[in-house]
Backbone as ProteinMPNN parsed JSONL, in Angstrom:
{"seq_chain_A": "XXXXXXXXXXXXXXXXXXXXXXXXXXXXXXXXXXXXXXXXXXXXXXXXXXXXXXXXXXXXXXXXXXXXXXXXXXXXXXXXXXXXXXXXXXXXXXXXXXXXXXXXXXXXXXXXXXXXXXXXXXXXXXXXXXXXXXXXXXXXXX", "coords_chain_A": {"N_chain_A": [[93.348, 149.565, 153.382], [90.816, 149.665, 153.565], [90.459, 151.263, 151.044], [91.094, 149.483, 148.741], [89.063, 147.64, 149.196], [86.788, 149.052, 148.315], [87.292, 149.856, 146.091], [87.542, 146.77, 144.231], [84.875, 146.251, 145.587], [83.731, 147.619, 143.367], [84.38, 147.307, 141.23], [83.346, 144.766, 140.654], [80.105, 145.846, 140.778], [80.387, 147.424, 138.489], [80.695, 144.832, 136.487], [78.931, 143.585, 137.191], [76.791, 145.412, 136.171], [77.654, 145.557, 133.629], [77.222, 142.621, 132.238], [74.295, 142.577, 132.871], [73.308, 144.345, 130.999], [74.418, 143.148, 128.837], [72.939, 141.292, 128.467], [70.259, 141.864, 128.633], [70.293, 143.461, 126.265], [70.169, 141.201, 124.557], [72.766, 139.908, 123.931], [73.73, 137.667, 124.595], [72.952, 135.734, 123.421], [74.56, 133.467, 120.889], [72.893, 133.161, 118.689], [71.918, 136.17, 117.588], [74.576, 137.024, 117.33], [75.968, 135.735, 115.034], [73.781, 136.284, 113.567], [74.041, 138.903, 113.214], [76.416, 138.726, 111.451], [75.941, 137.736, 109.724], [75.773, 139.026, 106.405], [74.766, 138.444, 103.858], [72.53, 136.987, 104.444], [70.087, 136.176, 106.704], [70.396, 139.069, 108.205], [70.585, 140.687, 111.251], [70.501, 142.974, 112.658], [70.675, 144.419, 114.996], [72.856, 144.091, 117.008], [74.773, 145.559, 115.892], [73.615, 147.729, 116.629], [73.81, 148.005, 119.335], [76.674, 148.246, 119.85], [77.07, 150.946, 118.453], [75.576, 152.5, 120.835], [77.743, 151.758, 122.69], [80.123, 152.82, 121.93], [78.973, 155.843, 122.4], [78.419, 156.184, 124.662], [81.115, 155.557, 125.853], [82.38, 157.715, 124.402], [81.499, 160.039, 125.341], [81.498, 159.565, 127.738], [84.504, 158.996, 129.098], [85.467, 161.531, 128.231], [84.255, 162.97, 130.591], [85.202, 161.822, 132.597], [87.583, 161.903, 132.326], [87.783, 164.249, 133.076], [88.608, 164.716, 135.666], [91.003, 164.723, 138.422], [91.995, 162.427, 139.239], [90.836, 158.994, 139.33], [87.946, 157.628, 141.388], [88.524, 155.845, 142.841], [90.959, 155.042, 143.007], [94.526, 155.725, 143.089], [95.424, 157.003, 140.716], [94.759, 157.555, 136.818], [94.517, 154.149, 135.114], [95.933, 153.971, 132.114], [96.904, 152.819, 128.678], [99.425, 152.824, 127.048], [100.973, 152.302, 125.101], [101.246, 152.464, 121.66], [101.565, 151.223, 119.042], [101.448, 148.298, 116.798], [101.665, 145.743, 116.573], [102.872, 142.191, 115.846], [101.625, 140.019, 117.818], [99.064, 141.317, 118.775], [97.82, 142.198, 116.352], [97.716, 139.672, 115.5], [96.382, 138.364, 117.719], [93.784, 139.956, 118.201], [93.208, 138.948, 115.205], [92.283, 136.358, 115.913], [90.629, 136.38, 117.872], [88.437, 137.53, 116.339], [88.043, 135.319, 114.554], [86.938, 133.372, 116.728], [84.671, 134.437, 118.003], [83.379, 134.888, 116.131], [82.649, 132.459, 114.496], [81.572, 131.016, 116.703], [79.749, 132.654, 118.287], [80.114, 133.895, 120.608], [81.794, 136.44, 122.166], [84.111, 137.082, 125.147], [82.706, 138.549, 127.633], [79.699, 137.87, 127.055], [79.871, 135.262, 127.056], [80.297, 134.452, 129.545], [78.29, 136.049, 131.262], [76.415, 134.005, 130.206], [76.917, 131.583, 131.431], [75.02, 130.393, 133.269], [73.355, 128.996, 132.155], [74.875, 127.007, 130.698], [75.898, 125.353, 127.986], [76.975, 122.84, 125.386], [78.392, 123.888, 123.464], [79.165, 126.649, 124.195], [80.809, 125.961, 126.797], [82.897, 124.708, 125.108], [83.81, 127.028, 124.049], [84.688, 128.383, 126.074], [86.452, 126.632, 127.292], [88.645, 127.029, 125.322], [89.244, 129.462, 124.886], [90.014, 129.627, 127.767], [92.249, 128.27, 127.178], [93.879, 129.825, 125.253], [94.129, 131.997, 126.866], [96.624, 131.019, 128.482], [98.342, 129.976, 126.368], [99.094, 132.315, 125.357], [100.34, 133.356, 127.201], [102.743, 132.148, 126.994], [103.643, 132.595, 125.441], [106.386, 134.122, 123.967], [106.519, 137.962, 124.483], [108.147, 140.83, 122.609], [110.328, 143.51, 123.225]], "CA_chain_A": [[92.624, 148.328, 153.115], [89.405, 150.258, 153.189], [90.217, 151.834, 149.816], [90.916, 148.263, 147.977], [88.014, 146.551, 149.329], [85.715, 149.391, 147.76], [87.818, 149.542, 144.764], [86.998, 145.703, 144.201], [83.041, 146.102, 145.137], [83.229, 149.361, 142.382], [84.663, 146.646, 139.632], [82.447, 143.465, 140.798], [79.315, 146.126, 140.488], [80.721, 147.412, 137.125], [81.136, 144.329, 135.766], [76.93, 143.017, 136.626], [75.989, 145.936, 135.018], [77.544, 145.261, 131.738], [76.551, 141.569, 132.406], [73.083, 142.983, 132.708], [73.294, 144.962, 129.674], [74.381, 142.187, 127.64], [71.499, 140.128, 128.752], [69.031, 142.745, 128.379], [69.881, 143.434, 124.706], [70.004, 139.473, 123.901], [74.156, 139.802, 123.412], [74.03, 136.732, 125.472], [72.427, 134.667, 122.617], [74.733, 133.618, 120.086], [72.626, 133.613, 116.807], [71.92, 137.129, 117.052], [75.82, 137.758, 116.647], [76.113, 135.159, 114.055], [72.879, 136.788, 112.753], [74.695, 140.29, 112.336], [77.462, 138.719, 110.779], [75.095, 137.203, 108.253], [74.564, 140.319, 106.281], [73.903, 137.71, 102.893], [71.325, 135.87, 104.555], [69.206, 137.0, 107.189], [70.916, 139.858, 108.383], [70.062, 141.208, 112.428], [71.552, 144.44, 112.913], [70.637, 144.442, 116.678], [74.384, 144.02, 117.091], [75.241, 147.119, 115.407], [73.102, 149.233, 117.318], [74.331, 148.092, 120.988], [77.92, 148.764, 119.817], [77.139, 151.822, 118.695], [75.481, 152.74, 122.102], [78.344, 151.431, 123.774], [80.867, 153.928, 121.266], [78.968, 156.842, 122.082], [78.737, 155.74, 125.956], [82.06, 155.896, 126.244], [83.129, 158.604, 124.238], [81.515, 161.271, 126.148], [81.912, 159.058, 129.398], [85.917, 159.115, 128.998], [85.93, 162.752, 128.352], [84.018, 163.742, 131.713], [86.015, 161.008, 133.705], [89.179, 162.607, 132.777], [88.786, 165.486, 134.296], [89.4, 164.533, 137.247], [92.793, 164.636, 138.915], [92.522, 161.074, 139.394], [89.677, 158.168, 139.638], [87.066, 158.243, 142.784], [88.799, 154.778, 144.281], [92.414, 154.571, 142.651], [95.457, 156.801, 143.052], [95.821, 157.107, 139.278], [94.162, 156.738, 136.046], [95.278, 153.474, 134.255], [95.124, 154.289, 130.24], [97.209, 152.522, 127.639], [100.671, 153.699, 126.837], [101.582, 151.674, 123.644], [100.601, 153.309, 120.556], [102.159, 150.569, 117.98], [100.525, 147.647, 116.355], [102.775, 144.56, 116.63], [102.109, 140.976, 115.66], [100.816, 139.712, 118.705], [98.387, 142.505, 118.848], [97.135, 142.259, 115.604], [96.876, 137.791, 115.604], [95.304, 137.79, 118.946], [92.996, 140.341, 117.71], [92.312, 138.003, 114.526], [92.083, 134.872, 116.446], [89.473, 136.695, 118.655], [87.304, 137.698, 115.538], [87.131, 134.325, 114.179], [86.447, 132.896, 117.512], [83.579, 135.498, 118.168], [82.49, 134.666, 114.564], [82.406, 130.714, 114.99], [80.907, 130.62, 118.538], [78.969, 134.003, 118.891], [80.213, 134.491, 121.494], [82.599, 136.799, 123.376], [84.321, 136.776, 126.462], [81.599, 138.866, 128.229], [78.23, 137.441, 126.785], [80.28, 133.69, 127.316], [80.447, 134.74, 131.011], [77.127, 136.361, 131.328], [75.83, 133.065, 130.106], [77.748, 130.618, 131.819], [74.371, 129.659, 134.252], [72.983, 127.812, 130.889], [75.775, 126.37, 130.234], [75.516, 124.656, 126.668], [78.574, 122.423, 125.053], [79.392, 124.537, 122.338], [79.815, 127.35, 125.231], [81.704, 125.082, 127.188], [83.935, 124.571, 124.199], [84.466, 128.325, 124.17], [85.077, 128.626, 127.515], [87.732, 125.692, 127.425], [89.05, 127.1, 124.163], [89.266, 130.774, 125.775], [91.173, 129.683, 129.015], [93.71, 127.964, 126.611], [94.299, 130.539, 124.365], [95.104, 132.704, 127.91], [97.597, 129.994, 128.79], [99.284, 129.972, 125.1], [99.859, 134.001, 124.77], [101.532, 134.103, 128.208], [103.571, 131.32, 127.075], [104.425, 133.025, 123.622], [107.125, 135.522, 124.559], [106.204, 139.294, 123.841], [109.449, 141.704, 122.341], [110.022, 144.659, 123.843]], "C_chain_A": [[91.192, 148.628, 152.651], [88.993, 150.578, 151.473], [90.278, 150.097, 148.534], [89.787, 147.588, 147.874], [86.893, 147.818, 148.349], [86.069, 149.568, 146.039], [87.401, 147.916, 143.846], [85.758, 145.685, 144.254], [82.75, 146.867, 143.595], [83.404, 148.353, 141.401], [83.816, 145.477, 139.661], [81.008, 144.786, 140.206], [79.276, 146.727, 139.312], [80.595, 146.192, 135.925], [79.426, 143.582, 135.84], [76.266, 144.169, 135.989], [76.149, 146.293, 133.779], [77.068, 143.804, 131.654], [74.489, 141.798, 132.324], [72.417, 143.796, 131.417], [73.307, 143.964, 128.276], [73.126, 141.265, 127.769], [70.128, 141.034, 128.106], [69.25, 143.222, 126.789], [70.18, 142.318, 123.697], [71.609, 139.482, 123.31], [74.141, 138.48, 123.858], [73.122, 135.396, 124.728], [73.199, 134.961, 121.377], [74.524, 134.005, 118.433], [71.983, 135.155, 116.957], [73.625, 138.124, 116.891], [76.411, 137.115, 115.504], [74.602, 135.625, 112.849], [73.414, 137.928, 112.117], [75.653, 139.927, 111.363], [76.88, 137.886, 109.344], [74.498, 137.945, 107.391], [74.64, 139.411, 104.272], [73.053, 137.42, 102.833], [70.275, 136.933, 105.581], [69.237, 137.88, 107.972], [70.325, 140.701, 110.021], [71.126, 142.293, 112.693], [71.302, 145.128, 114.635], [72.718, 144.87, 117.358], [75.26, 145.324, 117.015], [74.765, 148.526, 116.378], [73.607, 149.597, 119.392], [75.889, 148.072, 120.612], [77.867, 149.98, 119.78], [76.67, 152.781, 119.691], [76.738, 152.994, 122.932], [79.625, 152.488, 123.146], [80.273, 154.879, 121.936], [79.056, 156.978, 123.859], [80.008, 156.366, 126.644], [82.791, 156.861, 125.676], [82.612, 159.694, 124.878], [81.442, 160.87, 127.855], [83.384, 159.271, 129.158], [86.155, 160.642, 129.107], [85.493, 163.314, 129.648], [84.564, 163.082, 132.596], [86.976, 161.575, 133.85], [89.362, 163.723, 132.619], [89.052, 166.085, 135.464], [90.479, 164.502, 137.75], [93.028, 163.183, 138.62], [91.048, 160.284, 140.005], [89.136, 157.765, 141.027], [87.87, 156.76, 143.856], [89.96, 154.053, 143.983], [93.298, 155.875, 142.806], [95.472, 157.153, 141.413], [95.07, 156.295, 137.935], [95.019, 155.89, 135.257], [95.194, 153.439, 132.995], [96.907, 153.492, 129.595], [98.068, 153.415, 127.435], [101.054, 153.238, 125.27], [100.481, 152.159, 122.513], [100.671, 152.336, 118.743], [101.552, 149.135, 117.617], [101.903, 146.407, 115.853], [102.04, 142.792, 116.118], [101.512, 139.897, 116.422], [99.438, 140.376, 118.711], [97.552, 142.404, 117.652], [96.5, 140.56, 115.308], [96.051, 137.39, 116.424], [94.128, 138.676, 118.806], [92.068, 139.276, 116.379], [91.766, 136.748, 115.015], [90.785, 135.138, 117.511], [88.079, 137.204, 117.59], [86.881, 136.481, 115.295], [86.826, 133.305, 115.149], [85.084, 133.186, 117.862], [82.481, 135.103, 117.108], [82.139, 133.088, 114.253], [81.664, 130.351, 115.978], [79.803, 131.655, 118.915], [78.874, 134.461, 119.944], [81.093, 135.099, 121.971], [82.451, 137.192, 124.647], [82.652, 137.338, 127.415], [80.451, 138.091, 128.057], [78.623, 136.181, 127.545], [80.07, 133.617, 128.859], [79.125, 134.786, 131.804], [76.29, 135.39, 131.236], [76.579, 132.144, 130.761], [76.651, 129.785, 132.945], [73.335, 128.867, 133.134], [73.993, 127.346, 130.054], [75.234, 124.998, 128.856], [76.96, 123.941, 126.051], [79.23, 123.291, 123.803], [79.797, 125.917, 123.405], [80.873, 127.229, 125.546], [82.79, 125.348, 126.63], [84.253, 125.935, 124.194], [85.256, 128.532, 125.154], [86.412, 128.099, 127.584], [88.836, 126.682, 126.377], [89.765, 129.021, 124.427], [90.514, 130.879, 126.816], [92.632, 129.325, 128.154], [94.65, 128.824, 125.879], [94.895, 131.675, 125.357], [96.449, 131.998, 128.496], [98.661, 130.266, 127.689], [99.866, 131.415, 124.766], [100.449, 133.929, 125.999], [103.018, 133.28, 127.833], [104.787, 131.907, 125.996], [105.023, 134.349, 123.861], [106.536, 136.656, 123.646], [107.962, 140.04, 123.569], [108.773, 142.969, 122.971], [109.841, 144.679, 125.21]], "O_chain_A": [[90.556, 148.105, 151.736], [87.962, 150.358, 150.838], [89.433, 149.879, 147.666], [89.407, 147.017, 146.852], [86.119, 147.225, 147.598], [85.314, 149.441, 145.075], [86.93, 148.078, 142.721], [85.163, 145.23, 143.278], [81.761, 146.689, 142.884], [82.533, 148.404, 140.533], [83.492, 145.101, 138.535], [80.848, 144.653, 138.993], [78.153, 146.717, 138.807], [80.439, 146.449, 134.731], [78.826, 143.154, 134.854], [75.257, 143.984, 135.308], [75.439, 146.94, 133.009], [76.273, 143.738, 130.716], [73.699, 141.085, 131.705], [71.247, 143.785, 131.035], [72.65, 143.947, 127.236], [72.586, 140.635, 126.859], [69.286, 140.716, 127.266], [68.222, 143.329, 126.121], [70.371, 142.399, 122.484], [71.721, 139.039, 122.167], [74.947, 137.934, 123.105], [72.735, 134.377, 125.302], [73.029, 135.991, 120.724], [75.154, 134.566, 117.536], [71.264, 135.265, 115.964], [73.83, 139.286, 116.539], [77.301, 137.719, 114.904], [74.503, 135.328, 111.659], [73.389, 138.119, 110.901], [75.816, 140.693, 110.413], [77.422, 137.598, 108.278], [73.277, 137.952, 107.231], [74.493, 140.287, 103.42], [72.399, 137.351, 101.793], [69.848, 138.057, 105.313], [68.258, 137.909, 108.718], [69.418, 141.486, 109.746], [72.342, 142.248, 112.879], [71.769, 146.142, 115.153], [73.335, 145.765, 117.936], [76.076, 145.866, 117.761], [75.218, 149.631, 116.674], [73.689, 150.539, 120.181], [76.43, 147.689, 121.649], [78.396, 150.577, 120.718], [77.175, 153.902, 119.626], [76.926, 153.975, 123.651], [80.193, 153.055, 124.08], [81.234, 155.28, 122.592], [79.762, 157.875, 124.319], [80.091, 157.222, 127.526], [83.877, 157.089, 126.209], [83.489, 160.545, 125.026], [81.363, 161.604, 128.841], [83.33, 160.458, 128.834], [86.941, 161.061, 129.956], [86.238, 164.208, 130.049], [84.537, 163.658, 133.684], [87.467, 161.883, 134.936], [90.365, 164.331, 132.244], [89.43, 167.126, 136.001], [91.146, 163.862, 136.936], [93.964, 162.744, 137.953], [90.322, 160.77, 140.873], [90.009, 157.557, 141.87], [87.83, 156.637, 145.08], [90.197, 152.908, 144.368], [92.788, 156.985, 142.652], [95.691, 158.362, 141.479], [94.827, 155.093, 137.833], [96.029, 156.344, 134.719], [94.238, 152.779, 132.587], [97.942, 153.753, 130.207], [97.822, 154.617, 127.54], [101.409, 154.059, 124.424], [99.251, 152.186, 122.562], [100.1, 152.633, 117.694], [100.949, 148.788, 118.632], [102.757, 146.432, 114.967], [100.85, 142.476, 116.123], [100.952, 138.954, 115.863], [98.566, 139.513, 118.61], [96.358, 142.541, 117.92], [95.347, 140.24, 115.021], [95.211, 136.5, 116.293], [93.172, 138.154, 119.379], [90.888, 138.929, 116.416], [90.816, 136.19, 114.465], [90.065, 134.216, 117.895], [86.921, 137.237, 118.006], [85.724, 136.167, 115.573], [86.426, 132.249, 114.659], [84.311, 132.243, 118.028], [81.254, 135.025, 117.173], [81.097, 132.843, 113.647], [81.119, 129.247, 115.995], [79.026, 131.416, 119.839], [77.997, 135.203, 120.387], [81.722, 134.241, 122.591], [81.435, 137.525, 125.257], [81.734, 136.578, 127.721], [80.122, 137.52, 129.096], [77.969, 135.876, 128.543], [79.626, 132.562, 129.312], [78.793, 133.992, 132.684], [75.304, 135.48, 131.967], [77.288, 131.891, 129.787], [77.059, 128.764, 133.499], [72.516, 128.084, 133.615], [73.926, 127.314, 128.825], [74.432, 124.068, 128.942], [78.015, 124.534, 126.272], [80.387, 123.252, 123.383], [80.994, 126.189, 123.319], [81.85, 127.841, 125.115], [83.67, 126.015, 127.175], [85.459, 125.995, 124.433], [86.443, 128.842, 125.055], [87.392, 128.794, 127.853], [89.905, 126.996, 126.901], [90.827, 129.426, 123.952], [91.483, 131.637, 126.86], [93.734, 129.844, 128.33], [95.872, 128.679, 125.836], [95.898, 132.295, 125.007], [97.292, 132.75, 128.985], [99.757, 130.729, 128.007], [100.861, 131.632, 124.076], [101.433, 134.667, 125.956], [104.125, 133.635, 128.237], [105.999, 131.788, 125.812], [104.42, 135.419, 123.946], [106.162, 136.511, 122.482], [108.873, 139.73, 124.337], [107.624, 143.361, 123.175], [109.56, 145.733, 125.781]]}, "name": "protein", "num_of_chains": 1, "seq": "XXXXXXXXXXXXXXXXXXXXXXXXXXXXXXXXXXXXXXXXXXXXXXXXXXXXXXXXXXXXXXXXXXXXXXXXXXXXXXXXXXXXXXXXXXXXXXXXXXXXXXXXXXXXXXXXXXXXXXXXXXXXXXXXXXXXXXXXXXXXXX"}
């Protein structure tokens, strides 16, 4: 029981300090992700540079994690087995760009902000939960 409950604090304190991250490099204000994506007009490349942070983050974080036998508060690391690119996979991917790209916001930042709650948020938010509702509904093959 011991090991769950710290397993659970380890992902609650994981998850405020990407919440804190996104705040602290203004992810958590839509027009600077509708600013990056404005590279006609007035183009903010802020965007660009905390992704690529967060790429290089994790590529030499991943390599010193795994080489461990196994993660500090799970029996086993959980990694991604499917290698194949199906049409679920690739629509709920597009349907998450032009959500992201309409709203400026994803899931995280939307979250992160959720104590200034604003109605076009909101509308994400709503628009978010439904779209988790509609893919469980929409059988997967395989």
């Amino acid at each position: 029981m011991r090991r769950e409950t710290v397993k659970t604090l380890m992902g609650y304190v994981a998850g405020l300090i990407f919440g804190l991250g996104l705040a602290i490099s203004g992810m958590t204000d839509p027009a600077r992700v509708i600013g990056f994506l404005d590279v006609a007009g007035a183009w903010d490349p802020t965007l660009m540079f905390v992704l690529g942070g967060a790429v290089v983050t994790n590529f030499f974080g991943y390599r010193l994690v795994l080489r461990r036998p196994n993660p500090l508060f799970g029996e086993r690391f959980q990694l991604p087995t499917r290698t194949d690119l199906d049409a679920r996979l690739i629509g709920g991917a597009a349907l998450f760009g032009i959500g992201w790209g309409l709203s400026g916001y994803c899931p995280g930042p939307a979250f992160a902000s959720i104590a200034g709650l604003t109605g076009p948020l909101l509308a994400m938010l709503v628009a978010m939960v439904a779209g988790w509702f509609l893919a469980r509904a929409i059988p997967a093959r395989g």
